[in-house]
Amino acid sequence: MGKLYVVGSPIGNLGDFSDRACETLKNVDFICAEDTRVTAVLLNKFGIKKSMISYHEHNARERGEEILPRLLEGESCAIVTDAGMPCISDPGEELVKLCAEHNVETAAVPGPTAAMTALAISGLPTKRFCFEGFLSVTRRIRKEHLEELKALPMTLIFYEAPHKLRNTLDDLLESLGDRRISLCRELTKLHEEVIRGTISEMIALYKEKEPKGEYVLVVEGAKKEPANEITAEQATELAINLIKEGMKAPDACKEIAKKTGFSKSEIYRMIQ
Protein backbone atom coordinates (compact mmCIF):
# COMPACT_ATOMS: atom_id res chain seq x y z
CA MET A 1 0.00 0.00 0.00
CA GLY A 2 1.22 3.50 -0.80
CA LYS A 3 1.28 6.65 1.27
CA LEU A 4 -0.21 10.13 1.03
CA TYR A 5 1.97 13.08 2.05
CA VAL A 6 0.25 16.35 2.96
CA VAL A 7 2.92 18.89 2.06
CA GLY A 8 2.86 22.55 3.05
CA SER A 9 4.02 25.06 0.46
CA PRO A 10 5.11 28.71 0.83
CA ILE A 11 2.36 31.30 1.29
CA GLY A 12 4.39 33.79 -0.70
CA ASN A 13 8.14 33.65 -0.18
CA LEU A 14 9.63 30.57 -1.87
CA GLY A 15 12.48 30.73 0.62
CA ASP A 16 10.12 29.27 3.21
CA PHE A 17 9.98 25.91 1.40
CA SER A 18 11.61 23.32 3.65
CA ASP A 19 14.29 20.80 2.67
CA ARG A 20 12.04 17.98 3.84
CA ALA A 21 9.15 19.22 1.69
CA CYS A 22 11.46 19.46 -1.30
CA GLU A 23 12.78 15.93 -0.81
CA THR A 24 9.27 14.57 -0.36
CA LEU A 25 8.08 16.02 -3.67
CA LYS A 26 11.16 14.61 -5.39
CA ASN A 27 10.57 11.12 -4.03
CA VAL A 28 6.81 10.58 -4.42
CA ASP A 29 5.39 8.93 -7.53
CA PHE A 30 3.04 11.81 -8.35
CA ILE A 31 1.72 15.11 -7.02
CA CYS A 32 -1.86 16.33 -6.58
CA ALA A 33 -1.92 20.11 -7.03
CA GLU A 34 -4.70 22.65 -6.60
CA ASP A 35 -3.43 24.49 -9.69
CA THR A 36 -0.73 22.68 -11.66
CA ARG A 37 0.47 25.97 -13.17
CA VAL A 38 1.13 27.47 -9.73
CA THR A 39 2.82 24.31 -8.45
CA ALA A 40 4.94 24.13 -11.63
CA VAL A 41 6.60 27.40 -10.60
CA LEU A 42 7.54 25.86 -7.25
CA LEU A 43 8.80 22.64 -8.82
CA ASN A 44 10.89 24.49 -11.41
CA LYS A 45 12.44 26.66 -8.70
CA PHE A 46 13.73 23.55 -6.90
CA GLY A 47 14.50 21.44 -9.96
CA ILE A 48 11.75 18.89 -9.29
CA LYS A 49 10.40 16.94 -12.25
CA LYS A 50 7.29 15.01 -11.33
CA SER A 51 3.94 14.21 -12.91
CA MET A 52 1.01 16.22 -11.53
CA ILE A 53 -2.74 15.75 -11.28
CA SER A 54 -5.06 18.70 -10.73
CA TYR A 55 -7.08 18.34 -7.54
CA HIS A 56 -9.40 21.19 -6.55
CA GLU A 57 -12.89 21.87 -5.21
CA HIS A 58 -14.58 21.29 -8.56
CA ASN A 59 -13.09 17.85 -9.27
CA ALA A 60 -12.22 16.49 -5.80
CA ARG A 61 -14.68 13.60 -5.86
CA GLU A 62 -13.78 12.49 -9.38
CA ARG A 63 -10.04 12.80 -8.79
CA GLY A 64 -10.29 11.00 -5.46
CA GLU A 65 -11.68 7.96 -7.27
CA GLU A 66 -8.61 8.03 -9.55
CA ILE A 67 -6.03 8.65 -6.84
CA LEU A 68 -7.19 6.09 -4.25
CA PRO A 69 -6.61 2.97 -6.44
CA ARG A 70 -3.07 4.15 -7.19
CA LEU A 71 -2.36 4.52 -3.48
CA LEU A 72 -3.87 1.13 -2.73
CA GLU A 73 -1.62 -0.38 -5.41
CA GLY A 74 1.49 0.98 -3.71
CA GLU A 75 2.20 4.36 -5.28
CA SER A 76 3.04 7.36 -3.11
CA CYS A 77 1.46 10.76 -3.59
CA ALA A 78 1.95 14.28 -2.27
CA ILE A 79 -0.90 16.76 -2.12
CA VAL A 80 -0.11 20.47 -2.24
CA THR A 81 -2.18 23.61 -2.39
CA ASP A 82 -1.35 26.87 -4.15
CA ALA A 83 -0.14 28.39 -0.89
CA GLY A 84 0.05 27.11 2.66
CA MET A 85 -0.99 23.87 4.27
CA PRO A 86 -3.36 21.58 2.34
CA CYS A 87 -6.70 20.69 3.94
CA ILE A 88 -7.02 24.07 5.71
CA SER A 89 -9.96 25.74 3.95
CA ASP A 90 -8.99 23.44 1.10
CA PRO A 91 -10.53 20.36 -0.59
CA GLY A 92 -7.49 18.31 0.35
CA GLU A 93 -9.39 17.34 3.48
CA GLU A 94 -11.63 15.13 1.32
CA LEU A 95 -8.64 13.15 0.04
CA VAL A 96 -7.28 12.69 3.55
CA LYS A 97 -10.71 11.53 4.69
CA LEU A 98 -10.86 9.06 1.79
CA CYS A 99 -7.45 7.68 2.73
CA ALA A 100 -8.48 7.34 6.37
CA GLU A 101 -11.57 5.37 5.35
CA HIS A 102 -9.39 2.90 3.39
CA ASN A 103 -6.53 2.73 5.91
CA VAL A 104 -4.05 4.43 3.59
CA GLU A 105 -1.21 5.87 5.65
CA THR A 106 -1.07 9.67 5.68
CA ALA A 107 1.90 11.77 6.78
CA ALA A 108 2.20 15.53 7.26
CA VAL A 109 5.12 17.60 6.02
CA PRO A 110 4.25 20.87 7.76
CA GLY A 111 4.68 24.23 6.15
CA PRO A 112 3.52 27.83 6.55
CA THR A 113 -0.15 28.66 7.09
CA ALA A 114 -1.50 32.15 6.53
CA ALA A 115 -3.90 31.94 9.48
CA MET A 116 -1.25 31.15 12.09
CA THR A 117 1.24 33.58 10.57
CA ALA A 118 -1.29 36.39 10.73
CA LEU A 119 -2.36 35.52 14.26
CA ALA A 120 1.24 35.61 15.46
CA ILE A 121 1.80 39.17 14.24
CA SER A 122 -1.72 40.53 14.79
CA GLY A 123 -1.12 42.04 18.20
CA LEU A 124 -4.32 40.36 19.42
CA PRO A 125 -4.61 37.53 21.98
CA THR A 126 -3.24 34.24 20.65
CA LYS A 127 -3.97 31.86 23.53
CA ARG A 128 -7.45 30.98 22.25
CA PHE A 129 -8.61 31.49 18.70
CA CYS A 130 -11.24 30.32 16.23
CA PHE A 131 -10.32 29.89 12.56
CA GLU A 132 -13.33 30.41 10.28
CA GLY A 133 -11.74 30.50 6.81
CA PHE A 134 -13.72 32.23 4.06
CA LEU A 135 -17.16 33.62 4.81
CA SER A 136 -19.95 32.74 2.40
CA VAL A 137 -20.52 34.95 -0.64
CA THR A 138 -24.25 34.77 0.15
CA ARG A 139 -24.99 37.68 2.48
CA ARG A 140 -27.73 35.90 4.44
CA ILE A 141 -25.49 32.90 5.18
CA ARG A 142 -22.59 35.20 5.99
CA LYS A 143 -24.70 37.14 8.47
CA GLU A 144 -25.96 33.93 10.11
CA HIS A 145 -22.38 32.71 10.41
CA LEU A 146 -21.25 35.91 12.10
CA GLU A 147 -24.25 35.83 14.42
CA GLU A 148 -23.05 32.42 15.66
CA LEU A 149 -19.62 33.89 16.41
CA LYS A 150 -20.52 37.19 18.06
CA ALA A 151 -20.49 35.87 21.64
CA LEU A 152 -17.26 33.85 21.36
CA PRO A 153 -14.50 35.29 23.58
CA MET A 154 -11.62 33.95 21.48
CA THR A 155 -9.83 35.76 18.66
CA LEU A 156 -11.48 35.15 15.27
CA ILE A 157 -9.56 34.53 12.03
CA PHE A 158 -10.97 34.89 8.53
CA TYR A 159 -9.59 34.72 4.99
CA GLU A 160 -10.83 37.27 2.48
CA ALA A 161 -10.31 38.22 -1.15
CA PRO A 162 -9.72 41.90 -2.01
CA HIS A 163 -12.92 42.38 -3.99
CA LYS A 164 -15.03 41.28 -0.99
CA LEU A 165 -13.11 43.04 1.76
CA ARG A 166 -15.27 46.18 2.01
CA ASN A 167 -18.54 44.25 2.28
CA THR A 168 -17.04 41.89 4.84
CA LEU A 169 -15.82 44.78 7.00
CA ASP A 170 -19.31 46.30 6.89
CA ASP A 171 -20.84 42.98 7.97
CA LEU A 172 -18.28 42.52 10.76
CA LEU A 173 -19.13 45.94 12.17
CA GLU A 174 -22.86 45.31 11.99
CA SER A 175 -22.73 41.82 13.50
CA LEU A 176 -19.80 41.98 15.95
CA GLY A 177 -19.56 45.66 16.83
CA ASP A 178 -16.55 47.92 16.56
CA ARG A 179 -13.80 45.57 17.71
CA ARG A 180 -10.04 45.68 17.29
CA ILE A 181 -8.86 44.07 14.07
CA SER A 182 -5.62 43.35 12.25
CA LEU A 183 -5.63 43.18 8.47
CA CYS A 184 -2.68 41.09 7.31
CA ARG A 185 -2.10 41.48 3.58
CA GLU A 186 0.21 39.60 1.19
CA LEU A 187 1.99 37.76 4.00
CA THR A 188 5.68 36.96 3.35
CA LYS A 189 5.51 38.67 -0.05
CA LEU A 190 7.21 41.85 -1.24
CA HIS A 191 4.28 44.09 -0.29
CA GLU A 192 3.44 42.43 3.04
CA GLU A 193 1.46 44.76 5.29
CA VAL A 194 -0.19 44.54 8.69
CA ILE A 195 -2.74 47.25 9.49
CA ARG A 196 -4.09 47.43 13.03
CA GLY A 197 -7.04 49.41 14.32
CA THR A 198 -10.77 49.09 14.80
CA ILE A 199 -13.24 47.73 12.26
CA SER A 200 -14.71 51.21 11.73
CA GLU A 201 -11.23 52.61 11.10
CA MET A 202 -10.60 49.91 8.49
CA ILE A 203 -13.90 50.75 6.78
CA ALA A 204 -12.90 54.41 6.59
CA LEU A 205 -9.43 53.50 5.33
CA TYR A 206 -10.69 51.31 2.52
CA LYS A 207 -13.17 53.92 1.34
CA GLU A 208 -10.09 55.85 0.25
CA LYS A 209 -7.79 52.91 -0.49
CA GLU A 210 -8.32 50.13 -3.00
CA PRO A 211 -7.98 46.63 -1.45
CA LYS A 212 -5.18 44.66 -3.08
CA GLY A 213 -3.83 41.17 -2.46
CA GLU A 214 -5.07 38.36 -0.25
CA TYR A 215 -6.09 39.24 3.30
CA VAL A 216 -6.20 37.49 6.65
CA LEU A 217 -8.54 39.26 9.08
CA VAL A 218 -7.77 38.75 12.76
CA VAL A 219 -10.62 40.05 14.92
CA GLU A 220 -10.83 40.58 18.67
CA GLY A 221 -13.13 38.19 20.49
CA ALA A 222 -16.22 39.21 22.44
CA LYS A 223 -15.54 40.92 25.73
CA LYS A 224 -17.02 39.33 28.83
CA GLU A 225 -20.00 41.12 30.25
CA PRO A 226 -19.10 42.68 33.61
CA ALA A 227 -20.41 40.57 36.44
CA ASN A 228 -23.24 42.03 38.47
CA GLU A 229 -21.98 43.42 41.75
CA ILE A 230 -23.29 41.36 44.64
CA THR A 231 -22.75 41.93 48.33
CA ALA A 232 -21.70 39.38 50.92
CA GLU A 233 -25.15 39.62 52.47
CA GLN A 234 -26.83 38.87 49.15
CA ALA A 235 -24.55 35.89 48.49
CA THR A 236 -25.33 34.56 51.95
CA GLU A 237 -29.05 34.97 51.41
CA LEU A 238 -28.90 33.15 48.08
CA ALA A 239 -27.07 30.23 49.67
CA ILE A 240 -29.49 30.07 52.59
CA ASN A 241 -32.45 30.02 50.20
CA LEU A 242 -30.98 27.01 48.38
CA ILE A 243 -30.47 25.24 51.67
CA LYS A 244 -34.10 25.93 52.63
CA GLU A 245 -35.13 24.35 49.32
CA GLY A 246 -33.36 21.15 50.35
CA MET A 247 -29.84 21.53 48.98
CA LYS A 248 -26.95 20.50 51.22
CA ALA A 249 -24.91 23.43 52.57
CA PRO A 250 -21.63 22.59 50.76
CA ASP A 251 -23.48 22.17 47.46
CA ALA A 252 -25.38 25.43 47.96
CA CYS A 253 -22.17 27.31 48.70
CA LYS A 254 -20.51 25.83 45.62
CA GLU A 255 -23.46 26.80 43.43
CA ILE A 256 -23.51 30.41 44.63
CA ALA A 257 -19.73 30.66 44.34
CA LYS A 258 -20.08 29.95 40.61
CA LYS A 259 -22.38 32.95 40.23
CA THR A 260 -20.55 35.46 42.43
CA GLY A 261 -17.06 36.66 43.15
CA PHE A 262 -16.99 34.86 46.49
CA SER A 263 -15.32 31.51 47.08
CA LYS A 264 -17.17 28.45 48.37
CA SER A 265 -15.36 28.65 51.72
CA GLU A 266 -16.20 32.35 52.14
CA ILE A 267 -19.91 31.70 51.59
CA TYR A 268 -19.81 28.70 53.92
CA ARG A 269 -18.34 30.84 56.73
CA MET A 270 -20.97 33.52 56.16
CA ILE A 271 -23.90 31.14 56.57
CA GLN A 272 -22.66 29.73 59.87
Tab-separated table of C-alpha atoms in Angstrom:
chain	number	residue	atom	x	y	z
A	1	MET	CA	0.000	0.000	0.000
A	2	GLY	CA	1.219	3.497	-0.804
A	3	LYS	CA	1.280	6.654	1.270
A	4	LEU	CA	-0.207	10.131	1.033
A	5	TYR	CA	1.971	13.083	2.052
A	6	VAL	CA	0.252	16.352	2.959
A	7	VAL	CA	2.924	18.894	2.057
A	8	GLY	CA	2.865	22.548	3.052
A	9	SER	CA	4.018	25.058	0.456
A	10	PRO	CA	5.110	28.712	0.834
A	11	ILE	CA	2.361	31.298	1.289
A	12	GLY	CA	4.392	33.794	-0.703
A	13	ASN	CA	8.136	33.645	-0.181
A	14	LEU	CA	9.626	30.567	-1.866
A	15	GLY	CA	12.484	30.731	0.623
A	16	ASP	CA	10.122	29.271	3.209
A	17	PHE	CA	9.984	25.906	1.401
A	18	SER	CA	11.606	23.318	3.648
A	19	ASP	CA	14.287	20.804	2.669
A	20	ARG	CA	12.041	17.982	3.842
A	21	ALA	CA	9.150	19.218	1.690
A	22	CYS	CA	11.458	19.456	-1.303
A	23	GLU	CA	12.776	15.929	-0.805
A	24	THR	CA	9.269	14.569	-0.360
A	25	LEU	CA	8.084	16.025	-3.674
A	26	LYS	CA	11.158	14.610	-5.388
A	27	ASN	CA	10.571	11.118	-4.035
A	28	VAL	CA	6.814	10.579	-4.425
A	29	ASP	CA	5.389	8.931	-7.535
A	30	PHE	CA	3.045	11.812	-8.346
A	31	ILE	CA	1.722	15.112	-7.017
A	32	CYS	CA	-1.857	16.328	-6.576
A	33	ALA	CA	-1.922	20.108	-7.027
A	34	GLU	CA	-4.699	22.654	-6.599
A	35	ASP	CA	-3.434	24.491	-9.690
A	36	THR	CA	-0.731	22.680	-11.661
A	37	ARG	CA	0.471	25.973	-13.172
A	38	VAL	CA	1.133	27.469	-9.733
A	39	THR	CA	2.825	24.312	-8.454
A	40	ALA	CA	4.941	24.126	-11.630
A	41	VAL	CA	6.596	27.399	-10.595
A	42	LEU	CA	7.542	25.859	-7.251
A	43	LEU	CA	8.795	22.636	-8.822
A	44	ASN	CA	10.887	24.490	-11.409
A	45	LYS	CA	12.437	26.657	-8.697
A	46	PHE	CA	13.728	23.555	-6.901
A	47	GLY	CA	14.497	21.439	-9.960
A	48	ILE	CA	11.749	18.891	-9.292
A	49	LYS	CA	10.404	16.943	-12.249
A	50	LYS	CA	7.291	15.015	-11.330
A	51	SER	CA	3.937	14.207	-12.907
A	52	MET	CA	1.013	16.215	-11.531
A	53	ILE	CA	-2.740	15.753	-11.285
A	54	SER	CA	-5.064	18.701	-10.727
A	55	TYR	CA	-7.080	18.341	-7.536
A	56	HIS	CA	-9.395	21.190	-6.546
A	57	GLU	CA	-12.888	21.875	-5.205
A	58	HIS	CA	-14.579	21.295	-8.555
A	59	ASN	CA	-13.093	17.851	-9.273
A	60	ALA	CA	-12.217	16.492	-5.799
A	61	ARG	CA	-14.685	13.595	-5.858
A	62	GLU	CA	-13.778	12.487	-9.380
A	63	ARG	CA	-10.041	12.796	-8.788
A	64	GLY	CA	-10.288	11.001	-5.461
A	65	GLU	CA	-11.676	7.955	-7.270
A	66	GLU	CA	-8.614	8.029	-9.548
A	67	ILE	CA	-6.032	8.648	-6.838
A	68	LEU	CA	-7.191	6.085	-4.251
A	69	PRO	CA	-6.606	2.971	-6.439
A	70	ARG	CA	-3.073	4.152	-7.186
A	71	LEU	CA	-2.364	4.525	-3.479
A	72	LEU	CA	-3.867	1.126	-2.735
A	73	GLU	CA	-1.620	-0.382	-5.406
A	74	GLY	CA	1.492	0.978	-3.711
A	75	GLU	CA	2.196	4.359	-5.277
A	76	SER	CA	3.042	7.362	-3.111
A	77	CYS	CA	1.464	10.761	-3.588
A	78	ALA	CA	1.953	14.283	-2.271
A	79	ILE	CA	-0.899	16.758	-2.115
A	80	VAL	CA	-0.113	20.473	-2.240
A	81	THR	CA	-2.177	23.610	-2.389
A	82	ASP	CA	-1.348	26.869	-4.155
A	83	ALA	CA	-0.142	28.387	-0.886
A	84	GLY	CA	0.048	27.112	2.659
A	85	MET	CA	-0.994	23.867	4.273
A	86	PRO	CA	-3.362	21.584	2.339
A	87	CYS	CA	-6.700	20.687	3.942
A	88	ILE	CA	-7.016	24.067	5.715
A	89	SER	CA	-9.957	25.738	3.946
A	90	ASP	CA	-8.994	23.439	1.099
A	91	PRO	CA	-10.534	20.360	-0.588
A	92	GLY	CA	-7.490	18.305	0.350
A	93	GLU	CA	-9.393	17.343	3.479
A	94	GLU	CA	-11.625	15.132	1.318
A	95	LEU	CA	-8.644	13.152	0.039
A	96	VAL	CA	-7.281	12.686	3.546
A	97	LYS	CA	-10.713	11.535	4.687
A	98	LEU	CA	-10.861	9.061	1.789
A	99	CYS	CA	-7.447	7.677	2.726
A	100	ALA	CA	-8.485	7.339	6.374
A	101	GLU	CA	-11.568	5.372	5.352
A	102	HIS	CA	-9.394	2.903	3.389
A	103	ASN	CA	-6.527	2.733	5.914
A	104	VAL	CA	-4.047	4.429	3.589
A	105	GLU	CA	-1.211	5.874	5.655
A	106	THR	CA	-1.068	9.673	5.685
A	107	ALA	CA	1.899	11.775	6.779
A	108	ALA	CA	2.201	15.530	7.255
A	109	VAL	CA	5.124	17.601	6.017
A	110	PRO	CA	4.249	20.872	7.758
A	111	GLY	CA	4.677	24.231	6.155
A	112	PRO	CA	3.515	27.831	6.546
A	113	THR	CA	-0.150	28.655	7.094
A	114	ALA	CA	-1.499	32.152	6.527
A	115	ALA	CA	-3.904	31.942	9.478
A	116	MET	CA	-1.249	31.155	12.090
A	117	THR	CA	1.238	33.577	10.572
A	118	ALA	CA	-1.295	36.394	10.725
A	119	LEU	CA	-2.363	35.517	14.263
A	120	ALA	CA	1.245	35.606	15.456
A	121	ILE	CA	1.796	39.175	14.240
A	122	SER	CA	-1.721	40.529	14.787
A	123	GLY	CA	-1.122	42.041	18.196
A	124	LEU	CA	-4.317	40.362	19.418
A	125	PRO	CA	-4.607	37.529	21.982
A	126	THR	CA	-3.238	34.238	20.651
A	127	LYS	CA	-3.966	31.858	23.525
A	128	ARG	CA	-7.445	30.981	22.250
A	129	PHE	CA	-8.612	31.494	18.703
A	130	CYS	CA	-11.239	30.321	16.231
A	131	PHE	CA	-10.323	29.888	12.556
A	132	GLU	CA	-13.335	30.413	10.276
A	133	GLY	CA	-11.743	30.496	6.809
A	134	PHE	CA	-13.717	32.234	4.063
A	135	LEU	CA	-17.159	33.624	4.809
A	136	SER	CA	-19.952	32.737	2.399
A	137	VAL	CA	-20.523	34.945	-0.636
A	138	THR	CA	-24.252	34.768	0.153
A	139	ARG	CA	-24.990	37.675	2.480
A	140	ARG	CA	-27.729	35.897	4.437
A	141	ILE	CA	-25.490	32.904	5.183
A	142	ARG	CA	-22.587	35.204	5.991
A	143	LYS	CA	-24.705	37.137	8.474
A	144	GLU	CA	-25.964	33.928	10.107
A	145	HIS	CA	-22.377	32.706	10.405
A	146	LEU	CA	-21.254	35.912	12.098
A	147	GLU	CA	-24.251	35.827	14.419
A	148	GLU	CA	-23.053	32.420	15.661
A	149	LEU	CA	-19.623	33.888	16.409
A	150	LYS	CA	-20.524	37.191	18.059
A	151	ALA	CA	-20.489	35.869	21.642
A	152	LEU	CA	-17.259	33.848	21.360
A	153	PRO	CA	-14.495	35.290	23.578
A	154	MET	CA	-11.624	33.949	21.484
A	155	THR	CA	-9.831	35.761	18.661
A	156	LEU	CA	-11.479	35.154	15.267
A	157	ILE	CA	-9.559	34.534	12.034
A	158	PHE	CA	-10.969	34.891	8.527
A	159	TYR	CA	-9.590	34.723	4.991
A	160	GLU	CA	-10.831	37.270	2.479
A	161	ALA	CA	-10.315	38.219	-1.153
A	162	PRO	CA	-9.720	41.899	-2.005
A	163	HIS	CA	-12.922	42.379	-3.992
A	164	LYS	CA	-15.029	41.277	-0.994
A	165	LEU	CA	-13.112	43.044	1.761
A	166	ARG	CA	-15.273	46.178	2.009
A	167	ASN	CA	-18.543	44.248	2.277
A	168	THR	CA	-17.040	41.894	4.835
A	169	LEU	CA	-15.824	44.776	7.000
A	170	ASP	CA	-19.309	46.296	6.894
A	171	ASP	CA	-20.842	42.985	7.975
A	172	LEU	CA	-18.279	42.519	10.756
A	173	LEU	CA	-19.126	45.938	12.172
A	174	GLU	CA	-22.856	45.314	11.992
A	175	SER	CA	-22.727	41.816	13.502
A	176	LEU	CA	-19.803	41.979	15.949
A	177	GLY	CA	-19.560	45.661	16.832
A	178	ASP	CA	-16.546	47.923	16.559
A	179	ARG	CA	-13.797	45.575	17.713
A	180	ARG	CA	-10.044	45.682	17.290
A	181	ILE	CA	-8.863	44.072	14.070
A	182	SER	CA	-5.618	43.352	12.253
A	183	LEU	CA	-5.633	43.176	8.467
A	184	CYS	CA	-2.675	41.086	7.309
A	185	ARG	CA	-2.105	41.476	3.584
A	186	GLU	CA	0.213	39.605	1.187
A	187	LEU	CA	1.988	37.760	4.001
A	188	THR	CA	5.683	36.959	3.351
A	189	LYS	CA	5.505	38.669	-0.052
A	190	LEU	CA	7.209	41.854	-1.243
A	191	HIS	CA	4.282	44.088	-0.288
A	192	GLU	CA	3.441	42.432	3.038
A	193	GLU	CA	1.462	44.758	5.289
A	194	VAL	CA	-0.186	44.544	8.695
A	195	ILE	CA	-2.736	47.255	9.486
A	196	ARG	CA	-4.093	47.431	13.032
A	197	GLY	CA	-7.035	49.413	14.315
A	198	THR	CA	-10.768	49.087	14.799
A	199	ILE	CA	-13.238	47.729	12.262
A	200	SER	CA	-14.710	51.207	11.727
A	201	GLU	CA	-11.230	52.606	11.099
A	202	MET	CA	-10.605	49.915	8.493
A	203	ILE	CA	-13.898	50.748	6.780
A	204	ALA	CA	-12.895	54.411	6.589
A	205	LEU	CA	-9.426	53.503	5.335
A	206	TYR	CA	-10.692	51.313	2.516
A	207	LYS	CA	-13.166	53.924	1.342
A	208	GLU	CA	-10.092	55.855	0.255
A	209	LYS	CA	-7.787	52.913	-0.492
A	210	GLU	CA	-8.317	50.127	-3.001
A	211	PRO	CA	-7.979	46.629	-1.448
A	212	LYS	CA	-5.182	44.659	-3.084
A	213	GLY	CA	-3.831	41.172	-2.464
A	214	GLU	CA	-5.073	38.359	-0.253
A	215	TYR	CA	-6.095	39.244	3.299
A	216	VAL	CA	-6.205	37.493	6.647
A	217	LEU	CA	-8.536	39.263	9.080
A	218	VAL	CA	-7.771	38.749	12.760
A	219	VAL	CA	-10.621	40.048	14.918
A	220	GLU	CA	-10.835	40.581	18.667
A	221	GLY	CA	-13.131	38.185	20.491
A	222	ALA	CA	-16.218	39.213	22.440
A	223	LYS	CA	-15.540	40.918	25.729
A	224	LYS	CA	-17.018	39.333	28.828
A	225	GLU	CA	-19.996	41.122	30.250
A	226	PRO	CA	-19.101	42.677	33.605
A	227	ALA	CA	-20.409	40.570	36.440
A	228	ASN	CA	-23.244	42.034	38.474
A	229	GLU	CA	-21.985	43.423	41.753
A	230	ILE	CA	-23.289	41.365	44.639
A	231	THR	CA	-22.749	41.931	48.332
A	232	ALA	CA	-21.698	39.377	50.921
A	233	GLU	CA	-25.149	39.625	52.474
A	234	GLN	CA	-26.835	38.874	49.152
A	235	ALA	CA	-24.548	35.894	48.486
A	236	THR	CA	-25.326	34.556	51.953
A	237	GLU	CA	-29.049	34.971	51.410
A	238	LEU	CA	-28.904	33.147	48.082
A	239	ALA	CA	-27.069	30.227	49.669
A	240	ILE	CA	-29.493	30.068	52.593
A	241	ASN	CA	-32.453	30.023	50.196
A	242	LEU	CA	-30.979	27.009	48.375
A	243	ILE	CA	-30.471	25.236	51.671
A	244	LYS	CA	-34.102	25.929	52.631
A	245	GLU	CA	-35.132	24.352	49.324
A	246	GLY	CA	-33.361	21.152	50.351
A	247	MET	CA	-29.838	21.526	48.980
A	248	LYS	CA	-26.949	20.496	51.216
A	249	ALA	CA	-24.913	23.431	52.566
A	250	PRO	CA	-21.626	22.587	50.762
A	251	ASP	CA	-23.481	22.175	47.461
A	252	ALA	CA	-25.382	25.428	47.963
A	253	CYS	CA	-22.171	27.306	48.699
A	254	LYS	CA	-20.514	25.825	45.624
A	255	GLU	CA	-23.461	26.804	43.434
A	256	ILE	CA	-23.507	30.409	44.626
A	257	ALA	CA	-19.726	30.657	44.336
A	258	LYS	CA	-20.075	29.953	40.612
A	259	LYS	CA	-22.375	32.953	40.233
A	260	THR	CA	-20.553	35.463	42.430
A	261	GLY	CA	-17.058	36.660	43.150
A	262	PHE	CA	-16.986	34.857	46.487
A	263	SER	CA	-15.318	31.506	47.083
A	264	LYS	CA	-17.165	28.445	48.369
A	265	SER	CA	-15.357	28.648	51.720
A	266	GLU	CA	-16.198	32.351	52.143
A	267	ILE	CA	-19.911	31.703	51.587
A	268	TYR	CA	-19.812	28.700	53.917
A	269	ARG	CA	-18.337	30.842	56.725
A	270	MET	CA	-20.970	33.520	56.165
A	271	ILE	CA	-23.903	31.136	56.567
A	272	GLN	CA	-22.662	29.735	59.871
